[in-house]
Amino acid sequence: MSKITQTQITGLLCQRLACFTDVEAEISPETNLITHLAIDSVKLLNLIMEIEDQFDISVPLNALVDVLTVQDLANLIYKIKSSS
Amino acid sequence: MNLLEKLDAAAAARKAQLPEGLAAFGIPIDESYSATEARIGERRVLMLGTNNYLGLSFSSECREAAHKAIDREGTGTTGSRMANGNYYGHRALERELAEFYHCRECIVFTTGYQANLGTISGLAGVGDVVLIDGDAHASIYDGCILSGADVIRFRHNDVVDLEKRLRRLGDRSRNTLIVIEGIYSMLGDQAPLAEIVKLKNVYQSTLLLDEAHSLGVLGETGQGLVEKARMIDEVDFITGTFSKSLCGIGGFCVSNHPQLNQLRYISHPYIFTASPSPATIASTRAALKLLRDGYSLREQLWRNAHQLYSCLKETGYCLGPEPGPIVAVLLDSPKQALTLWNGLMAHDIYVNLVLPPAAPEGKSLVRCSINAAHTAEQIGRVCETFSKLYPAVTQ
């Protein structure tokens, strides 16, 4: 997964998020993780551990303060993946 | 939405989620009779939800020491350890704790929460990494936030997962503080300390062990998991609290690293708060002696813990992974947990209720805490009540 694109990351995230939420909604890059998908803080932290394993990266929890939407999360993962 | 409206919305959401469960949180204890009994409203209740593991809260030695300290030194220090609040008792307790752990340095903090906050934020900073167990206590999370370091979680008690995360850090593992707990407060299970020590040595990291729930409970002299696992020379920093087995309030950090002392000059949770009151320090010093010599209390505590754990397991309840003074009953839904909690209260038994997201893995918990002062009859009564309530809880 050396040259994964931002779009591919967003697509993978949308698929993964569907398993993390009880809310039946179409997940798009603009979807808000908390207000639309009702992902609580603990679920979000568990999701991050799965993402770390899937992309073989470290995602510091302190980097999540600006993450509101699926796109924000995808951007963060892409940034970390690109610099690793 | 303004600041106050946000709080109103949060309150409404809480009420909507927990119409029957609100009474379980912050319940008023009207009178405390002993280490095991209290009055709640008109009820005389068996307390199975305290952290009073050795049952020392009414010990005559501790009470007498506290009374004398008030008479001699007054009710409060009114100042920081770095100013006018650095009394003889604070320094004596630091010496006694260092001696108890055979360590070179000790710092006493005003609360256990501040011990973690002050130690973690003093040790790690921007550019460093703190690796924490997924079930870490809030004081550990808050210490991480205050530190400014990069915070990474590993799966609870999963050594393979920890190694994976250390490996990913590359050279940064040398600037990494791994934080674990002796006994975890939610499920009551113990950290695999020996295996974690091996990893921290391989990756040249630093290890902090929080013995909040294991001090007084594990090890021959009650040092905690570090003593049980014979790892005192391998753990870099040990934090703990006075508010559980020692029945006071306050916290500490001990270490053989002389650099610990530097935290006194940089750690805001140490500096910018008043020091513990003379009575608190005096009762803690007395309790520490009782704890160190309390081998028989620990034996009684473990007998009680095994009695409750095995009886609840036989009844069919799903429990935390291993017996211990914290016996966590895991339930699939908040409704089941509330049914059990209300049923126990109706039989005059108080336990702690933990609902998602505070409980691990989306479960709800009815969390029992055993102490050395509980009698076999009291535990028997608890077992009988749990058994009576089982059909209603699981239907």
Tab-separated table of C-alpha atoms in Angstrom:
chain	number	residue	atom	x	y	z
A	1	MET	CA	0.000	0.000	0.000
A	2	SER	CA	2.905	2.327	-0.786
A	3	LYS	CA	1.167	4.695	-3.228
A	4	ILE	CA	-2.347	4.870	-1.932
A	5	THR	CA	-4.254	7.982	-2.988
A	6	GLN	CA	-6.364	10.245	-0.836
A	7	THR	CA	-9.479	9.119	-2.732
A	8	GLN	CA	-8.695	5.473	-2.050
A	9	ILE	CA	-8.229	6.226	1.659
A	10	THR	CA	-11.579	8.040	1.749
A	11	GLY	CA	-13.278	5.070	0.045
A	12	LEU	CA	-11.743	2.571	2.488
A	13	LEU	CA	-12.768	4.744	5.421
A	14	CYS	CA	-16.386	4.963	4.237
A	15	GLN	CA	-16.523	1.144	4.060
A	16	ARG	CA	-14.919	0.711	7.501
A	17	LEU	CA	-17.120	3.323	9.160
A	18	ALA	CA	-20.254	1.465	8.123
A	19	CYS	CA	-19.285	-1.270	10.629
A	20	PHE	CA	-18.655	1.245	13.405
A	21	THR	CA	-22.014	2.981	13.442
A	22	ASP	CA	-25.545	1.868	14.198
A	23	VAL	CA	-26.895	4.766	12.143
A	24	GLU	CA	-28.200	3.760	8.729
A	25	ALA	CA	-26.953	6.569	6.533
A	26	GLU	CA	-25.008	6.895	3.343
A	27	ILE	CA	-21.441	7.725	4.265
A	28	SER	CA	-19.713	10.358	2.155
A	29	PRO	CA	-16.542	12.441	2.611
A	30	GLU	CA	-18.660	15.242	4.119
A	31	THR	CA	-20.280	12.990	6.724
A	32	ASN	CA	-19.663	14.240	10.260
A	33	LEU	CA	-18.389	11.394	12.464
A	34	ILE	CA	-20.149	12.536	15.605
A	35	THR	CA	-23.315	14.347	14.558
A	36	HIS	CA	-24.183	12.117	11.570
A	37	LEU	CA	-22.803	8.739	12.593
A	38	ALA	CA	-23.087	9.096	16.392
A	39	ILE	CA	-19.591	7.694	16.878
A	40	ASP	CA	-18.744	8.302	20.539
A	41	SER	CA	-15.241	8.998	21.837
A	42	VAL	CA	-14.497	5.365	22.701
A	43	LYS	CA	-15.701	4.068	19.321
A	44	LEU	CA	-13.558	6.703	17.622
A	45	LEU	CA	-10.474	5.614	19.580
A	46	ASN	CA	-11.105	1.969	18.650
A	47	LEU	CA	-11.585	2.973	15.026
A	48	ILE	CA	-8.213	4.739	15.110
A	49	MET	CA	-6.486	1.552	16.315
A	50	GLU	CA	-7.981	-0.347	13.371
A	51	ILE	CA	-6.907	2.372	10.959
A	52	GLU	CA	-3.374	2.274	12.372
A	53	ASP	CA	-3.217	-1.471	11.700
A	54	GLN	CA	-4.797	-1.237	8.245
A	55	PHE	CA	-2.363	1.454	7.043
A	56	ASP	CA	0.578	0.453	9.279
A	57	ILE	CA	0.916	3.960	10.700
A	58	SER	CA	0.737	5.683	14.087
A	59	VAL	CA	-2.125	8.148	14.475
A	60	PRO	CA	-1.577	10.225	17.628
A	61	LEU	CA	-4.831	10.911	19.469
A	62	ASN	CA	-3.825	14.556	19.842
A	63	ALA	CA	-3.928	14.869	16.043
A	64	LEU	CA	-7.677	14.137	16.092
A	65	VAL	CA	-8.738	17.458	17.584
A	66	ASP	CA	-9.419	18.954	14.146
A	67	VAL	CA	-11.087	15.848	12.724
A	68	LEU	CA	-14.832	16.296	12.246
A	69	THR	CA	-15.647	14.637	8.931
A	70	VAL	CA	-14.642	11.513	7.014
A	71	GLN	CA	-12.627	13.774	4.707
A	72	ASP	CA	-10.736	15.309	7.653
A	73	LEU	CA	-9.800	11.827	8.843
A	74	ALA	CA	-8.773	10.740	5.340
A	75	ASN	CA	-6.588	13.849	4.993
A	76	LEU	CA	-4.878	13.095	8.301
A	77	ILE	CA	-4.217	9.469	7.362
A	78	TYR	CA	-2.887	10.502	3.957
A	79	LYS	CA	-0.572	13.065	5.544
A	80	ILE	CA	0.814	10.542	8.046
A	81	LYS	CA	1.086	7.786	5.428
A	82	SER	CA	2.895	10.085	2.998
A	83	SER	CA	5.459	11.170	5.559
A	84	SER	CA	6.154	7.655	6.898
B	1	MET	CA	-25.488	27.163	20.590
B	2	ASN	CA	-23.818	29.112	23.400
B	3	LEU	CA	-21.819	27.611	26.273
B	4	LEU	CA	-24.750	27.166	28.635
B	5	GLU	CA	-27.063	25.838	25.905
B	6	LYS	CA	-24.463	23.162	25.139
B	7	LEU	CA	-24.618	22.023	28.760
B	8	ASP	CA	-28.434	22.020	28.642
B	9	ALA	CA	-28.332	19.830	25.526
B	10	ALA	CA	-25.911	17.414	27.202
B	11	ALA	CA	-28.146	17.228	30.281
B	12	ALA	CA	-31.222	16.533	28.145
B	13	ALA	CA	-29.403	13.789	26.247
B	14	ARG	CA	-28.294	12.200	29.528
B	15	LYS	CA	-31.835	12.239	30.923
B	16	ALA	CA	-33.246	10.792	27.710
B	17	GLN	CA	-30.705	7.972	27.752
B	18	LEU	CA	-30.974	7.124	31.439
B	19	PRO	CA	-34.401	7.990	32.854
B	20	GLU	CA	-34.193	5.252	35.510
B	21	GLY	CA	-30.446	5.223	35.986
B	22	LEU	CA	-29.828	8.770	37.096
B	23	ALA	CA	-30.104	7.886	40.783
B	24	ALA	CA	-27.155	5.532	40.468
B	25	PHE	CA	-24.664	8.318	39.889
B	26	GLY	CA	-23.558	10.536	42.756
B	27	ILE	CA	-25.902	8.868	45.198
B	28	PRO	CA	-25.917	10.729	48.548
B	29	ILE	CA	-24.254	8.712	51.335
B	30	ASP	CA	-25.959	10.124	54.412
B	31	GLU	CA	-23.884	8.439	57.084
B	32	SER	CA	-20.920	6.075	57.046
B	33	TYR	CA	-21.012	3.492	59.862
B	34	SER	CA	-17.959	1.354	59.138
B	35	ALA	CA	-15.736	0.068	56.336
B	36	THR	CA	-18.655	-2.006	55.064
B	37	GLU	CA	-21.907	-0.245	56.005
B	38	ALA	CA	-23.495	3.150	55.409
B	39	ARG	CA	-26.894	4.848	55.456
B	40	ILE	CA	-28.457	5.936	52.178
B	41	GLY	CA	-31.750	7.710	52.896
B	42	GLU	CA	-33.598	5.445	55.300
B	43	ARG	CA	-31.666	2.317	54.315
B	44	ARG	CA	-28.734	0.711	56.110
B	45	VAL	CA	-26.736	-0.446	53.113
B	46	LEU	CA	-23.924	-2.953	52.633
B	47	MET	CA	-21.204	-1.061	50.761
B	48	LEU	CA	-19.796	-3.120	47.912
B	49	GLY	CA	-18.683	-0.147	45.859
B	50	THR	CA	-15.776	1.455	47.737
B	51	ASN	CA	-12.038	1.302	47.085
B	52	ASN	CA	-11.345	0.669	50.759
B	53	TYR	CA	-9.540	-2.583	49.946
B	54	LEU	CA	-7.941	-3.243	53.340
B	55	GLY	CA	-10.918	-1.862	55.257
B	56	LEU	CA	-8.774	0.722	57.086
B	57	SER	CA	-11.102	3.750	56.835
B	58	PHE	CA	-12.080	3.499	60.522
B	59	SER	CA	-8.744	2.210	61.869
B	60	SER	CA	-8.016	3.655	65.315
B	61	GLU	CA	-4.336	4.250	64.422
B	62	CYS	CA	-5.214	6.373	61.372
B	63	ARG	CA	-7.949	8.341	63.133
B	64	GLU	CA	-5.741	9.065	66.129
B	65	ALA	CA	-2.864	10.207	63.895
B	66	ALA	CA	-5.225	12.541	61.990
B	67	HIS	CA	-6.685	14.022	65.210
B	68	LYS	CA	-3.237	14.712	66.635
B	69	ALA	CA	-2.077	16.347	63.393
B	70	ILE	CA	-5.064	18.710	63.358
B	71	ASP	CA	-4.430	19.668	66.986
B	72	ARG	CA	-0.726	20.201	66.329
B	73	GLU	CA	-0.682	21.779	62.842
B	74	GLY	CA	-4.193	22.982	62.037
B	75	THR	CA	-6.652	21.992	59.329
B	76	GLY	CA	-4.806	23.023	56.165
B	77	THR	CA	-1.427	24.112	54.850
B	78	THR	CA	-2.936	26.915	52.712
B	79	GLY	CA	-0.057	26.744	50.265
B	80	SER	CA	1.959	24.875	47.677
B	81	ARG	CA	4.820	22.499	48.423
B	82	MET	CA	6.980	25.058	46.588
B	83	ALA	CA	5.973	27.835	48.985
B	84	ASN	CA	4.670	27.634	52.547
B	85	GLY	CA	3.076	24.166	52.262
B	86	ASN	CA	6.129	21.904	52.562
B	87	TYR	CA	5.711	20.492	56.086
B	88	TYR	CA	7.742	17.908	57.966
B	89	GLY	CA	4.966	15.330	57.410
B	90	HIS	CA	5.080	15.651	53.609
B	91	ARG	CA	8.826	15.078	53.560
B	92	ALA	CA	8.574	12.213	56.061
B	93	LEU	CA	5.895	10.475	53.993
B	94	GLU	CA	8.088	10.837	50.893
B	95	ARG	CA	10.984	9.184	52.746
B	96	GLU	CA	8.727	6.398	54.008
B	97	LEU	CA	7.266	5.687	50.560
B	98	ALA	CA	10.749	5.679	48.987
B	99	GLU	CA	11.887	3.221	51.657
B	100	PHE	CA	8.755	1.085	51.185
B	101	TYR	CA	9.528	0.714	47.457
B	102	HIS	CA	13.340	0.589	47.996
B	103	CYS	CA	13.544	3.595	45.679
B	104	ARG	CA	15.747	6.641	45.726
B	105	GLU	CA	13.170	9.353	45.031
B	106	CYS	CA	9.546	10.062	45.897
B	107	ILE	CA	7.215	12.985	45.271
B	108	VAL	CA	3.904	13.322	47.092
B	109	PHE	CA	1.062	15.012	45.177
B	110	THR	CA	-2.219	16.408	46.482
B	111	THR	CA	-4.376	13.774	44.740
B	112	GLY	CA	-3.790	10.516	42.882
B	113	TYR	CA	-5.217	12.188	39.781
B	114	GLN	CA	-2.550	14.877	40.043
B	115	ALA	CA	0.167	12.244	40.584
B	116	ASN	CA	-0.514	10.876	37.096
B	117	LEU	CA	-1.143	14.294	35.613
B	118	GLY	CA	2.044	15.748	37.098
B	119	THR	CA	4.291	12.773	36.409
B	120	ILE	CA	3.219	12.135	32.810
B	121	SER	CA	3.225	15.811	31.846
B	122	GLY	CA	6.580	16.282	33.594
B	123	LEU	CA	8.246	13.325	31.874
B	124	ALA	CA	6.899	13.660	28.326
B	125	GLY	CA	6.561	16.745	26.165
B	126	VAL	CA	6.054	17.925	22.608
B	127	GLY	CA	7.827	15.554	20.198
B	128	ASP	CA	7.797	12.632	22.660
B	129	VAL	CA	5.339	9.728	22.582
B	130	VAL	CA	3.136	8.291	25.319
B	131	LEU	CA	1.860	4.764	24.647
B	132	ILE	CA	-1.134	3.975	26.823
B	133	ASP	CA	-3.274	0.905	27.418
B	134	GLY	CA	-6.736	1.138	25.814
B	135	ASP	CA	-8.397	0.855	29.251
B	136	ALA	CA	-6.246	3.562	30.871
B	137	HIS	CA	-7.761	5.735	33.595
B	138	ALA	CA	-8.885	9.293	32.777
B	139	SER	CA	-6.008	10.749	34.813
B	140	ILE	CA	-3.592	9.077	32.380
B	141	TYR	CA	-5.416	10.470	29.344
B	142	ASP	CA	-5.485	13.929	30.927
B	143	GLY	CA	-1.787	13.733	31.800
B	144	CYS	CA	-1.092	12.922	28.157
B	145	ILE	CA	-3.114	15.919	26.955
B	146	LEU	CA	-1.274	18.218	29.362
B	147	SER	CA	2.098	16.858	28.204
B	148	GLY	CA	1.634	17.848	24.541
B	149	ALA	CA	3.251	14.537	23.519
B	150	ASP	CA	1.886	12.302	20.757
B	151	VAL	CA	-0.523	9.849	22.395
B	152	ILE	CA	-0.994	6.365	21.001
B	153	ARG	CA	-3.193	3.601	22.440
B	154	PHE	CA	-2.531	-0.117	22.381
B	155	ARG	CA	-5.178	-2.801	22.833
B	156	HIS	CA	-5.885	-3.567	26.458
B	157	ASN	CA	-3.265	-5.920	27.993
B	158	ASP	CA	-2.240	-7.044	24.485
B	159	VAL	CA	1.543	-7.390	24.397
B	160	VAL	CA	1.637	-8.280	20.681
B	161	ASP	CA	-0.322	-5.124	19.893
B	162	LEU	CA	2.023	-3.039	22.078
B	163	GLU	CA	5.071	-4.412	20.250
B	164	LYS	CA	3.496	-3.616	16.875
B	165	ARG	CA	3.033	-0.015	17.938
B	166	LEU	CA	6.540	0.276	19.393
B	167	ARG	CA	7.996	-1.132	16.162
B	168	ARG	CA	6.119	1.447	14.077
B	169	LEU	CA	7.677	4.249	16.099
B	170	GLY	CA	11.200	3.373	14.936
B	171	ASP	CA	13.804	5.494	16.744
B	172	ARG	CA	11.042	7.437	18.489
B	173	SER	CA	10.532	4.431	20.802
B	174	ARG	CA	13.499	5.735	22.825
B	175	ASN	CA	11.514	8.865	23.620
B	176	THR	CA	8.421	6.885	24.480
B	177	LEU	CA	6.742	6.567	27.856
B	178	ILE	CA	4.655	3.384	28.183
B	179	VAL	CA	1.913	3.759	30.800
B	180	ILE	CA	0.132	0.761	32.310
B	181	GLU	CA	-1.820	-0.046	35.486
B	182	GLY	CA	-1.279	-2.777	38.080
B	183	ILE	CA	-4.991	-3.582	38.311
B	184	TYR	CA	-7.396	-1.992	35.828
B	185	SER	CA	-10.301	-0.268	37.496
B	186	MET	CA	-13.079	-1.394	35.165
B	187	LEU	CA	-12.526	-5.149	34.734
B	188	GLY	CA	-10.176	-5.728	37.682
B	189	ASP	CA	-7.564	-7.543	35.587
B	190	GLN	CA	-3.781	-7.219	36.000
B	191	ALA	CA	-1.208	-6.017	33.454
B	192	PRO	CA	1.215	-8.616	31.983
B	193	LEU	CA	4.105	-6.729	33.578
B	194	ALA	CA	7.002	-9.123	32.896
B	195	GLU	CA	6.254	-9.208	29.164
B	196	ILE	CA	5.829	-5.437	28.972
B	197	VAL	CA	9.154	-4.934	30.789
B	198	LYS	CA	10.845	-7.140	28.172
B	199	LEU	CA	9.454	-4.941	25.401
B	200	LYS	CA	10.389	-1.668	27.056
B	201	ASN	CA	13.968	-2.964	27.385
B	202	VAL	CA	14.142	-4.115	23.750
B	203	TYR	CA	12.777	-0.794	22.472
B	204	GLN	CA	14.664	1.295	25.083
B	205	SER	CA	11.489	3.010	26.236
B	206	THR	CA	10.520	4.209	29.701
B	207	LEU	CA	7.840	2.460	31.764
B	208	LEU	CA	5.378	4.022	34.204
B	209	LEU	CA	3.214	1.671	36.288
B	210	ASP	CA	0.159	3.076	38.075
B	211	GLU	CA	-0.485	0.997	41.199
B	212	ALA	CA	-3.645	2.909	42.220
B	213	HIS	CA	-5.801	-0.212	42.602
B	214	SER	CA	-2.998	-2.704	43.321
B	215	LEU	CA	-1.214	-0.928	46.197
B	216	GLY	CA	-2.025	-2.866	49.372
B	217	VAL	CA	-3.649	-5.605	47.322
B	218	LEU	CA	-0.794	-7.406	45.520
B	219	GLY	CA	2.645	-8.517	46.745
B	220	GLU	CA	3.802	-9.764	50.122
B	221	THR	CA	4.202	-6.286	51.618
B	222	GLY	CA	1.492	-4.745	49.441
B	223	GLN	CA	3.707	-2.751	47.039
B	224	GLY	CA	1.458	-3.867	44.200
B	225	LEU	CA	1.980	-5.676	40.906
B	226	VAL	CA	5.626	-4.624	40.861
B	227	GLU	CA	6.242	-6.765	43.945
B	228	LYS	CA	4.088	-9.683	42.855
B	229	ALA	CA	5.963	-9.821	39.517
B	230	ARG	CA	9.353	-9.090	41.191
B	231	MET	CA	10.018	-6.210	38.816
B	232	ILE	CA	10.909	-3.339	41.133
B	233	ASP	CA	14.289	-2.801	39.413
B	234	GLU	CA	12.731	-2.845	35.948
B	235	VAL	CA	9.929	-0.295	36.263
B	236	ASP	CA	11.124	3.291	35.832
B	237	PHE	CA	8.314	5.147	37.598
B	238	ILE	CA	5.530	3.971	39.901
B	239	THR	CA	2.557	6.171	40.700
B	240	GLY	CA	-0.168	5.486	43.225
B	241	THR	CA	-2.932	6.984	45.286
B	242	PHE	CA	-3.679	7.395	48.979
B	243	SER	CA	-7.421	7.302	48.345
B	244	LYS	CA	-7.920	3.541	48.048
B	245	SER	CA	-6.073	1.078	50.317
B	246	LEU	CA	-4.607	3.959	52.347
B	247	CYS	CA	-8.047	5.539	52.946
B	248	GLY	CA	-6.931	9.165	52.607
B	249	ILE	CA	-6.512	11.437	49.632
B	250	GLY	CA	-3.314	12.230	47.743
B	251	GLY	CA	-0.881	10.489	45.429
B	252	PHE	CA	2.774	9.778	44.809
B	253	CYS	CA	5.440	8.865	42.316
B	254	VAL	CA	8.537	6.841	43.253
B	255	SER	CA	11.571	6.089	41.119
B	256	ASN	CA	15.226	5.184	41.219
B	257	HIS	CA	15.894	7.841	38.582
B	258	PRO	CA	17.277	10.924	40.364
B	259	GLN	CA	15.690	13.054	37.613
B	260	LEU	CA	12.268	12.536	39.256
B	261	ASN	CA	13.166	15.309	41.671
B	262	GLN	CA	13.256	17.793	38.781
B	263	LEU	CA	9.477	17.411	38.426
B	264	ARG	CA	9.077	19.541	41.534
B	265	TYR	CA	10.213	22.536	39.457
B	266	ILE	CA	8.323	21.884	36.218
B	267	SER	CA	5.164	19.973	37.068
B	268	HIS	CA	2.199	22.325	37.317
B	269	PRO	CA	-0.095	19.787	39.069
B	270	TYR	CA	2.573	19.626	41.825
B	271	ILE	CA	3.379	23.307	42.039
B	272	PHE	CA	0.102	25.145	41.497
B	273	THR	CA	-2.049	23.572	44.181
B	274	ALA	CA	-2.120	23.472	47.957
B	275	SER	CA	-0.280	20.576	49.575
B	276	PRO	CA	-2.206	17.797	51.366
B	277	SER	CA	-3.551	18.723	54.804
B	278	PRO	CA	-1.623	17.657	57.931
B	279	ALA	CA	-4.432	15.258	58.922
B	280	THR	CA	-4.373	13.562	55.525
B	281	ILE	CA	-0.609	13.111	55.632
B	282	ALA	CA	-0.666	11.804	59.212
B	283	SER	CA	-3.426	9.254	58.559
B	284	THR	CA	-1.693	8.151	55.340
B	285	ARG	CA	1.583	7.579	57.187
B	286	ALA	CA	-0.230	5.490	59.785
B	287	ALA	CA	-2.101	3.574	57.066
B	288	LEU	CA	1.123	2.876	55.159
B	289	LYS	CA	2.526	1.076	58.216
B	290	LEU	CA	-0.673	-0.978	58.545
B	291	LEU	CA	-0.603	-1.742	54.821
B	292	ARG	CA	3.033	-2.879	54.878
B	293	ASP	CA	2.381	-5.175	57.860
B	294	GLY	CA	-1.078	-6.154	56.615
B	295	TYR	CA	-0.338	-9.592	55.200
B	296	SER	CA	-3.339	-11.094	56.989
B	297	LEU	CA	-5.608	-8.296	55.692
B	298	ARG	CA	-4.508	-9.115	52.130
B	299	GLU	CA	-5.199	-12.805	52.740
B	300	GLN	CA	-8.696	-11.977	53.984
B	301	LEU	CA	-9.290	-9.623	51.041
B	302	TRP	CA	-8.369	-12.340	48.543
B	303	ARG	CA	-10.492	-14.957	50.346
B	304	ASN	CA	-13.447	-12.575	50.052
B	305	ALA	CA	-12.698	-11.806	46.405
B	306	HIS	CA	-12.501	-15.493	45.477
B	307	GLN	CA	-15.734	-16.225	47.374
B	308	LEU	CA	-17.688	-13.598	45.450
B	309	TYR	CA	-16.077	-14.276	42.061
B	310	SER	CA	-16.665	-18.038	42.155
B	311	CYS	CA	-20.231	-17.715	43.415
B	312	LEU	CA	-21.236	-15.173	40.735
B	313	LYS	CA	-19.556	-17.271	38.066
B	314	GLU	CA	-21.428	-20.385	39.205
B	315	THR	CA	-24.678	-18.432	39.077
B	316	GLY	CA	-23.995	-17.736	35.407
B	317	TYR	CA	-22.939	-14.092	35.357
B	318	CYS	CA	-20.340	-12.981	32.825
B	319	LEU	CA	-17.396	-11.576	34.819
B	320	GLY	CA	-14.075	-9.794	34.271
B	321	PRO	CA	-11.183	-12.060	33.231
B	322	GLU	CA	-9.730	-12.886	36.649
B	323	PRO	CA	-10.702	-12.901	40.333
B	324	GLY	CA	-9.646	-9.874	42.379
B	325	PRO	CA	-10.965	-7.178	44.688
B	326	ILE	CA	-12.794	-5.625	41.718
B	327	VAL	CA	-15.436	-8.066	40.524
B	328	ALA	CA	-16.998	-6.658	37.366
B	329	VAL	CA	-20.278	-8.148	36.143
B	330	LEU	CA	-20.515	-7.559	32.379
B	331	LEU	CA	-23.964	-7.010	30.899
B	332	ASP	CA	-25.035	-6.582	27.298
B	333	SER	CA	-27.267	-3.552	27.779
B	334	PRO	CA	-27.711	-0.565	30.107
B	335	LYS	CA	-31.243	-1.868	30.790
B	336	GLN	CA	-29.901	-5.146	32.202
B	337	ALA	CA	-27.322	-3.274	34.287
B	338	LEU	CA	-29.995	-0.948	35.686
B	339	THR	CA	-32.273	-3.881	36.520
B	340	LEU	CA	-29.437	-5.495	38.464
B	341	TRP	CA	-28.336	-2.255	40.141
B	342	ASN	CA	-31.904	-1.377	41.209
B	343	GLY	CA	-32.477	-4.942	42.412
B	344	LEU	CA	-29.351	-4.866	44.558
B	345	MET	CA	-30.320	-1.478	46.021
B	346	ALA	CA	-33.775	-2.834	46.830
B	347	HIS	CA	-31.932	-5.494	48.866
B	348	ASP	CA	-29.769	-2.819	50.553
B	349	ILE	CA	-26.581	-3.555	48.631
B	350	TYR	CA	-24.665	-0.687	47.000
B	351	VAL	CA	-22.441	-1.364	43.981
B	352	ASN	CA	-21.069	0.872	41.215
B	353	LEU	CA	-22.829	1.169	37.878
B	354	VAL	CA	-20.823	1.859	34.706
B	355	LEU	CA	-22.600	2.498	31.407
B	356	PRO	CA	-21.300	3.007	27.848
B	357	PRO	CA	-19.140	4.690	26.724
B	358	ALA	CA	-17.361	4.537	30.103
B	359	ALA	CA	-17.369	0.714	30.165
B	360	PRO	CA	-15.070	-1.249	27.829
B	361	GLU	CA	-16.254	-2.905	24.606
B	362	GLY	CA	-19.686	-1.288	24.637
B	363	LYS	CA	-20.733	-3.334	27.678
B	364	SER	CA	-22.427	-2.120	30.823
B	365	LEU	CA	-20.930	-3.007	34.188
B	366	VAL	CA	-22.127	-3.626	37.682
B	367	ARG	CA	-18.848	-3.284	39.477
B	368	CYS	CA	-18.389	-4.766	42.944
B	369	SER	CA	-15.428	-3.874	45.167
B	370	ILE	CA	-14.526	-6.236	47.964
B	371	ASN	CA	-12.580	-5.327	51.063
B	372	ALA	CA	-10.854	-7.158	53.895
B	373	ALA	CA	-13.488	-6.054	56.408
B	374	HIS	CA	-16.379	-7.786	54.618
B	375	THR	CA	-17.469	-10.886	56.514
B	376	ALA	CA	-18.179	-14.243	54.900
B	377	GLU	CA	-21.837	-13.739	55.904
B	378	GLN	CA	-21.996	-10.382	54.121
B	379	ILE	CA	-20.493	-11.873	50.958
B	380	GLY	CA	-22.916	-14.804	51.282
B	381	ARG	CA	-25.829	-12.353	51.415
B	382	VAL	CA	-24.531	-10.608	48.284
B	383	CYS	CA	-24.196	-13.945	46.445
B	384	GLU	CA	-27.727	-14.950	47.400
B	385	THR	CA	-29.133	-11.623	46.166
B	386	PHE	CA	-27.270	-11.808	42.843
B	387	SER	CA	-28.609	-15.320	42.402
B	388	LYS	CA	-32.217	-14.210	43.117
B	389	LEU	CA	-31.917	-11.388	40.579
B	390	TYR	CA	-30.354	-13.493	37.801
B	391	PRO	CA	-33.609	-14.530	36.055
B	392	ALA	CA	-34.911	-10.932	35.926
B	393	VAL	CA	-31.583	-9.611	34.648
B	394	THR	CA	-31.130	-12.195	31.901
B	395	GLN	CA	-34.725	-12.562	30.673
